[in-house]
Every structure is written in C-alpha cells, then in structure tokens.
Coordinates of C-alpha atoms in Angstrom, one line a residue:
X1 CA 10.6 18.5 3.6
X2 CA 10.8 15.4 1.5
X3 CA 10.3 15.1 -2.3
X4 CA 6.6 14.0 -2.1
X5 CA 5.7 16.8 0.3
X6 CA 7.4 19.4 -1.8
X7 CA 5.6 18.2 -4.9
X8 CA 2.2 18.4 -3.1
X9 CA 2.9 21.9 -1.7
X10 CA 3.8 23.1 -5.2
X11 CA 0.7 21.4 -6.8
X12 CA -1.7 22.8 -4.2
X13 CA -0.2 26.4 -4.5
X14 CA 0.0 26.4 -8.2
X15 CA -3.4 24.7 -8.8
X16 CA -5.2 27.0 -6.4
X17 CA -3.7 30.1 -7.9
X18 CA -4.4 28.8 -11.5
X19 CA -8.0 28.2 -10.6
X20 CA -8.4 31.7 -9.2
X21 CA -6.7 33.1 -12.3
X22 CA -8.9 31.3 -14.7
X23 CA -12.1 32.2 -12.8
X24 CA -11.0 35.9 -12.9
X25 CA -10.3 35.5 -16.6
X26 CA -13.9 34.5 -17.1
X27 CA -14.9 37.4 -14.9
X28 CA -16.7 35.1 -12.4
X29 CA -17.7 36.6 -9.0
X30 CA -16.1 35.2 -5.8
X31 CA -13.2 33.8 -7.9
X32 CA -11.2 32.9 -4.8
X33 CA -13.7 30.1 -4.1
X34 CA -12.5 28.3 -7.2
X35 CA -9.0 28.1 -5.6
X36 CA -10.6 26.8 -2.4
X37 CA -12.5 24.1 -4.3
X38 CA -9.2 23.0 -5.9
X39 CA -7.6 22.6 -2.5
X40 CA -10.6 20.5 -1.3
X41 CA -10.5 18.3 -4.4
X42 CA -6.8 17.4 -4.3
X43 CA -6.1 14.2 -2.3
X44 CA -3.0 12.0 -1.8
X45 CA -3.8 9.6 -4.6
X46 CA -5.4 9.8 -8.1
X47 CA -8.3 7.5 -7.2
X48 CA -9.0 9.4 -4.0
X49 CA -9.1 12.6 -6.0
X50 CA -11.5 11.2 -8.6
X51 CA -13.7 9.7 -5.9
X52 CA -13.7 13.0 -3.9
X53 CA -14.5 15.0 -7.0
X54 CA -17.6 12.8 -7.7
X55 CA -18.7 13.4 -4.1
X56 CA -18.3 17.1 -4.5
X57 CA -20.2 17.1 -7.7
X58 CA -23.1 15.4 -5.9
X59 CA -22.8 17.9 -3.1
X60 CA -22.8 20.8 -5.6
X61 CA -26.1 19.5 -7.2
X62 CA -27.7 19.1 -3.8
X63 CA -26.5 22.6 -2.8
X64 CA -28.1 24.2 -5.9
X65 CA -31.4 22.3 -5.4
X66 CA -31.7 22.9 -1.6
X67 CA -30.7 26.5 -1.9
X68 CA -33.3 27.1 -4.6
X69 CA -36.1 25.5 -2.5
X70 CA -35.2 27.2 0.8
X71 CA -34.7 30.7 -0.6
X72 CA -37.6 30.6 -3.0
X73 CA -40.1 29.3 -0.5
X74 CA -38.8 30.9 2.7
X75 CA -37.1 34.0 1.4
X76 CA -33.6 35.3 1.7
X77 CA -33.6 35.4 5.5
X78 CA -31.1 34.3 8.1
X79 CA -33.7 31.7 9.3
X80 CA -33.9 30.3 5.7
X81 CA -30.1 30.1 5.5
X82 CA -30.0 28.3 8.9
X83 CA -32.6 25.8 7.7
X84 CA -30.6 25.2 4.6
X85 CA -27.5 24.5 6.7
X86 CA -29.5 22.0 8.7
X87 CA -30.8 20.2 5.6
X88 CA -27.5 20.1 3.7
X89 CA -25.5 18.9 6.7
X90 CA -28.0 16.2 7.4
X91 CA -28.1 15.0 3.8
X92 CA -24.3 15.0 3.5
X93 CA -24.0 12.9 6.7
X94 CA -26.6 10.4 5.3
X95 CA -24.8 10.2 2.0
X96 CA -21.4 10.0 3.7
X97 CA -20.0 13.0 1.8
X98 CA -19.2 15.2 4.8
X99 CA -16.2 16.8 3.2
X100 CA -18.4 18.8 0.8
X101 CA -20.3 20.5 3.6
X102 CA -18.0 23.6 3.8
X103 CA -18.1 24.0 0.0
X104 CA -21.9 23.8 -0.1
X105 CA -22.3 26.4 2.7
X106 CA -19.9 28.8 1.0
X107 CA -21.7 28.5 -2.4
X108 CA -25.1 28.9 -0.9
X109 CA -23.9 32.0 1.0
X110 CA -23.3 33.7 -2.3
X111 CA -27.0 33.2 -3.2
X112 CA -28.0 34.5 0.2
X113 CA -25.7 37.6 0.0
X114 CA -26.9 38.4 -3.5
X115 CA -30.5 37.6 -2.6
X116 CA -30.8 36.0 -6.0
X117 CA -30.8 32.5 -7.6
X118 CA -31.0 33.8 -11.1
X119 CA -29.5 31.9 -14.0
X120 CA -26.5 34.3 -13.9
X121 CA -25.6 33.3 -10.3
X122 CA -26.3 29.6 -10.8
X123 CA -23.9 29.7 -13.9
X124 CA -21.4 31.7 -11.9
X125 CA -21.3 29.1 -9.1
X126 CA -21.2 26.3 -11.7
X127 CA -18.3 27.9 -13.3
X128 CA -16.4 28.2 -10.0
X129 CA -17.0 24.5 -9.3
X130 CA -16.0 23.3 -12.7
X131 CA -12.8 25.3 -12.7
X132 CA -11.9 24.5 -9.2
X133 CA -12.6 20.7 -9.4
X134 CA -11.2 20.4 -12.9
X135 CA -7.9 22.0 -12.0
X136 CA -7.7 19.8 -8.9
X137 CA -8.2 16.7 -10.9
X138 CA -5.8 17.7 -13.6
X139 CA -2.9 18.6 -11.3
X140 CA -3.3 15.4 -9.3
X141 CA -2.8 13.4 -12.4
X142 CA 0.9 14.3 -12.2
X143 CA 1.9 12.1 -9.3
X144 CA 5.5 11.2 -8.6
X145 CA 5.8 7.4 -9.3
X146 CA 6.9 5.3 -6.3
X147 CA 7.9 2.3 -8.4
X148 CA 11.6 2.8 -7.6
X149 CA 10.7 2.9 -3.9
X150 CA 8.8 -0.4 -4.3
X151 CA 11.8 -2.0 -6.1
X152 CA 14.2 -0.9 -3.4
X153 CA 11.8 -2.2 -0.8
X154 CA 11.7 -5.6 -2.5
X155 CA 15.5 -5.8 -2.5
X156 CA 15.6 -4.9 1.2
X157 CA 13.0 -7.5 2.0
X158 CA 15.0 -10.2 0.2
X159 CA 18.2 -9.2 2.1
X160 CA 16.3 -9.3 5.4
X161 CA 14.9 -12.7 4.7
X162 CA 18.4 -13.9 3.9
X163 CA 19.7 -12.6 7.2
X164 CA 17.0 -14.5 9.1
X165 CA 17.9 -17.7 7.3
X166 CA 21.5 -17.3 8.2
X167 CA 20.4 -16.6 11.8
X168 CA 18.5 -19.9 11.9
X169 CA 21.5 -21.8 10.4
X170 CA 23.7 -20.4 13.2
X171 CA 21.1 -21.3 15.9
X172 CA 21.2 -24.9 14.7
X173 CA 25.0 -25.0 14.9
X174 CA 25.0 -23.4 18.4
X175 CA 21.6 -23.6 20.1
X176 CA 22.9 -22.0 23.3
X177 CA 24.1 -18.8 21.7
X178 CA 21.8 -15.7 21.4
X179 CA 21.6 -14.5 17.7
X180 CA 19.9 -11.6 16.1
X181 CA 16.8 -13.4 14.9
X182 CA 14.3 -11.2 16.9
X183 CA 15.9 -8.0 15.7
X184 CA 16.0 -9.1 12.1
X185 CA 12.4 -10.3 12.3
X186 CA 11.3 -6.9 13.6
X187 CA 13.1 -5.2 10.8
X188 CA 11.4 -7.6 8.3
X189 CA 8.0 -6.7 9.8
X190 CA 8.8 -3.0 9.4
X191 CA 9.8 -3.5 5.8
X192 CA 6.6 -5.4 5.1
X193 CA 4.5 -2.6 6.6
X194 CA 6.3 0.1 4.5
X195 CA 6.3 -1.9 1.3
X196 CA 2.5 -2.7 1.7
X197 CA 1.8 1.0 2.2
X198 CA 3.9 1.8 -0.9
X199 CA 2.0 -0.9 -2.9
X200 CA -1.4 0.6 -1.9
X201 CA -0.2 4.1 -2.9
X202 CA 0.9 2.7 -6.3
X203 CA -2.5 1.0 -6.8
X204 CA -4.4 4.2 -6.0
X205 CA -2.2 6.2 -8.3
X206 CA -2.7 3.9 -11.3
X207 CA -6.2 4.5 -12.7
X208 CA -6.0 2.1 -15.7
X209 CA -3.2 -0.4 -15.1
X210 CA -3.6 -3.4 -12.8
X211 CA -0.9 -3.3 -10.2
X212 CA -2.5 -5.5 -7.6
X213 CA 0.4 -8.0 -8.0
X214 CA 2.4 -5.7 -5.7
X215 CA 0.0 -6.7 -2.9
X216 CA 0.0 -10.4 -4.0
X217 CA 3.8 -10.4 -3.7
X218 CA 3.6 -8.9 -0.2
X219 CA 1.2 -11.7 0.9
X220 CA 3.8 -14.2 -0.3
X221 CA 6.5 -12.4 1.7
X222 CA 4.2 -12.5 4.8
X223 CA 3.9 -16.3 4.3
X224 CA 7.6 -16.6 4.1
X225 CA 8.0 -14.7 7.4
X226 CA 5.5 -17.0 9.1
X227 CA 7.3 -20.1 7.8
X228 CA 10.7 -18.8 9.0
X229 CA 9.1 -18.0 12.4
X230 CA 7.9 -21.6 12.5
X231 CA 11.4 -22.9 11.7
X232 CA 12.9 -20.7 14.4
X233 CA 10.4 -22.1 17.0
X234 CA 11.5 -25.6 16.0
X235 CA 15.2 -25.0 16.2
X236 CA 14.8 -23.2 19.5
X237 CA 13.8 -26.5 21.0
X238 CA 17.0 -28.3 20.1
X239 CA 18.8 -29.7 23.1
X240 CA 21.9 -30.6 21.1
X241 CA 22.8 -30.9 17.5
X242 CA 22.8 -34.3 15.9
X243 CA 25.1 -35.1 13.0
X244 CA 22.3 -34.3 10.6
X245 CA 22.0 -30.8 12.1
X246 CA 25.2 -29.5 10.5
X247 CA 24.0 -30.7 7.1
X248 CA 20.7 -28.9 7.4
X249 CA 22.4 -25.8 8.9
X250 CA 24.8 -25.7 5.9
X251 CA 21.8 -26.0 3.5
X252 CA 19.9 -23.2 5.2
X253 CA 23.0 -21.1 5.1
X254 CA 23.3 -21.8 1.4
X255 CA 19.6 -20.8 0.9
X256 CA 20.3 -17.5 2.7
X257 CA 23.3 -16.7 0.5
X258 CA 21.8 -17.8 -2.8
X259 CA 20.6 -15.1 -5.3
X260 CA 16.8 -14.7 -5.7
X261 CA 15.9 -16.2 -9.0
X262 CA 13.7 -19.1 -10.2
X263 CA 16.5 -21.3 -11.5
X264 CA 18.4 -21.3 -8.2
X265 CA 15.2 -22.2 -6.2
X266 CA 14.7 -25.2 -8.5
X267 CA 18.2 -26.3 -7.7
X268 CA 17.7 -25.7 -4.0
X269 CA 14.5 -27.8 -4.0
X270 CA 16.5 -30.7 -5.7
X271 CA 19.2 -30.4 -3.0
X272 CA 16.5 -30.5 -0.3
X273 CA 15.0 -33.6 -1.7
X274 CA 18.5 -35.2 -1.6
X275 CA 18.9 -34.3 2.0
X276 CA 15.4 -35.6 2.8
X277 CA 16.1 -38.9 1.1
X278 CA 19.5 -39.3 2.8
X279 CA 17.9 -38.7 6.2
X280 CA 15.4 -41.4 5.7
X281 CA 18.0 -44.1 5.1
X282 CA 20.2 -43.2 8.1
X283 CA 20.3 -45.4 11.2
X284 CA 17.6 -45.0 13.7
X285 CA 18.1 -42.8 16.8
X286 CA 19.9 -44.4 19.7
X287 CA 18.1 -42.6 22.5
X288 CA 15.1 -40.4 23.2
X289 CA 17.1 -37.1 23.0
X290 CA 18.5 -38.0 19.6
X291 CA 15.0 -39.0 18.4
X292 CA 13.4 -35.7 19.6
X293 CA 16.2 -33.5 18.0
X294 CA 16.1 -35.4 14.7
X295 CA 12.3 -35.1 14.7
X296 CA 12.7 -31.3 15.1
X297 CA 15.2 -31.2 12.2
X298 CA 12.8 -33.2 10.1
X299 CA 10.0 -30.7 10.8
X300 CA 12.5 -28.0 9.7
X301 CA 12.9 -29.7 6.4
X302 CA 9.2 -29.8 5.8
X303 CA 8.9 -26.1 6.5
X304 CA 12.0 -25.4 4.4
X305 CA 10.2 -27.0 1.4
X306 CA 7.2 -24.8 2.0
X307 CA 9.5 -21.8 2.1
X308 CA 11.3 -22.7 -1.1
X309 CA 8.0 -23.3 -3.0
X310 CA 6.7 -20.0 -1.6
X311 CA 10.0 -18.3 -2.7
X312 CA 9.7 -19.8 -6.2
X313 CA 6.2 -18.3 -6.5
X314 CA 7.4 -14.9 -5.3
X315 CA 10.3 -14.9 -7.8
X316 CA 8.0 -16.0 -10.7
X317 CA 5.6 -13.1 -9.8
X318 CA 8.5 -10.7 -9.5
X319 CA 10.3 -11.8 -12.7
X320 CA 7.0 -11.7 -14.8
X321 CA 5.7 -8.4 -13.5
X322 CA 8.3 -6.3 -11.6
X323 CA 11.2 -6.4 -13.9
X324 CA 9.1 -6.2 -17.1
X325 CA 7.2 -3.3 -15.7
X326 CA 10.4 -1.7 -14.5
X327 CA 12.0 -2.1 -17.9
X328 CA 8.9 -0.7 -19.6
X329 CA 8.9 2.3 -17.2
X330 CA 12.6 3.1 -18.0
X331 CA 11.9 2.9 -21.7
X332 CA 9.1 5.5 -21.5

C-alpha cells in the first residue's frame, strides 16, 4: 500500500467513525448513515469532493421534497415507496447526479419505516446529512501534496530529453548504427503521461491558488518531443555525413549536456546562429548526395532553433513559478 492509499484509508475510516460518533452525540436516529454519507462524499481530490457535496445537497433537497409529496398523497405504502424510487432515480439521471441515488433511497426509507415526515424526522435526516457531508469535506481538505512528485517528474523529463538529444547527435555521426532513440522516446512519453496526471491532481487539490502553469509546462514539453521527433526523422534520412554534420552533431551533443537554465539557452541560441551563418558561406555542394544531406542538416538547424526557443520558454515558466512556489512551500 503506497503513501496516498494509506492516507485515504485512514481518512475514510476516521472520518466515517467520527461522523457516526458526532451523530450519536447529538442523539440522532440511524447515526450510522452519517458515516455512510461521509464515505460517499470523500473523493480523490478537493474539487471533486466539493462538487460531489453540492450534488448530494441537491439530491438531499429533492429527497425530502419527493418523499413528502409521495408519502403525504399516497400514504406510507410499499407502492408509494416504489413510486418515490422511480421518481428520484429518474430525476437524478436527468440532473446527472446518479451517485446520490443510494443516499436518497436510504434517507427516504427512514421516513417510510417510521411512517412519519414530522419536523423531528426531517431535522434528524438533515442532521445526518450535515454531519456526514461536513466531515467528508473537512477531512478531504487534508490532502498530501504532490508538488515534490511534480518536481521530480520535471527533472526526469529534462534528463530524458537530454538522452534523446545525445541519441540524435550519435545518429548523425554514425547513421548506420542503431541507437536507443525509440526506447528513450517511449520513456519520455510515459513521463509526460505521468507528469500530466500529477499536474491535474495538483490543480484539483488547490481550491484557491492557480496552478495551471503545470499543464502549460507539459504542453511545452510535448512540443519539444514533437520537434525532437522531427529532427530524428530528418537525420534518419542521411546517406552519409558531410563535414558540416560533425559540427552539428557536436552542437546537439552540447545542448544535451548543458544544464537547463535560461542563460545557457541564450548562449546556445547564439552558438546556433554562428553555425547557421558559417554554413551559408561554405562552398556549394559538389554532387546531388552532398546537396541532399546538407539540406537535411539545414532542416535540423531550423528545428533546433525551434527547440531552443521552446526550451527557453519552458525554463522561464519553470524558474518563475516552479522554484518560487517550491521555495515558498518549504518556508511554510
């Protein structure tokens, strides 16, 4: 059992027991139902819990209203209760709050069994709902932060991108050799998927702060992946390596081994412009093969510039949000 699962098991057990205890303390009938409502309210994220609680509040109001109408007009008969079930289920389906059906049926069954919808019993059920839903919301406010998981994921993403860049450099140097590009790309896709999931969890567990920049950063990483895939497709078409190929391979290798910060990217962009300008003044290709292979390398330079600009944006976003937010989190 992992840390998150253990936390959820504890919260559900403690919250349900606490709700039952408080309901008993107020001498409410059917106190166990308060614990059941707590279990129904608690979701995986804070926003889901709040949204679910609002849906259950609507369901509870409908439950009281429909129960009152059915039992007062049709009497406390099995047929009346069956008609109530039909009405409440139909309404919940229409309003897309199906997860409140069980709660509504249980609460209405109390009125049916007691053959009464007096103020006492309405207040009793209201108390059960308030206690159960309230405890569910309160305990779900204490969610384990996954910020550290996101930071670790970002570092792994950066490392994986670096490995792919080094793969591409090696392919340029030796087009006939099979390198680990496909494997490293698959690993990058897995990391993107996991990091995106963690980012959504973080967004749904922060009710007030805006953490959408996590997803913005992931979109930038996806663009980097696509650019690197394009470069790979280009270099895979090389028949042989012109003299310019070693220069570009060395530069790509340098990019892959350069730390991720804004200043280094600016320097890399300057280096790329130098390479680009030097290539323009070199002698023209002597034959068709040289022309085609140099054209491929030129396309790689264009994609590399896109990648570096993209990387600069990613680092700016990271440096102005991730590290500041991480620093503030540690200070709390």
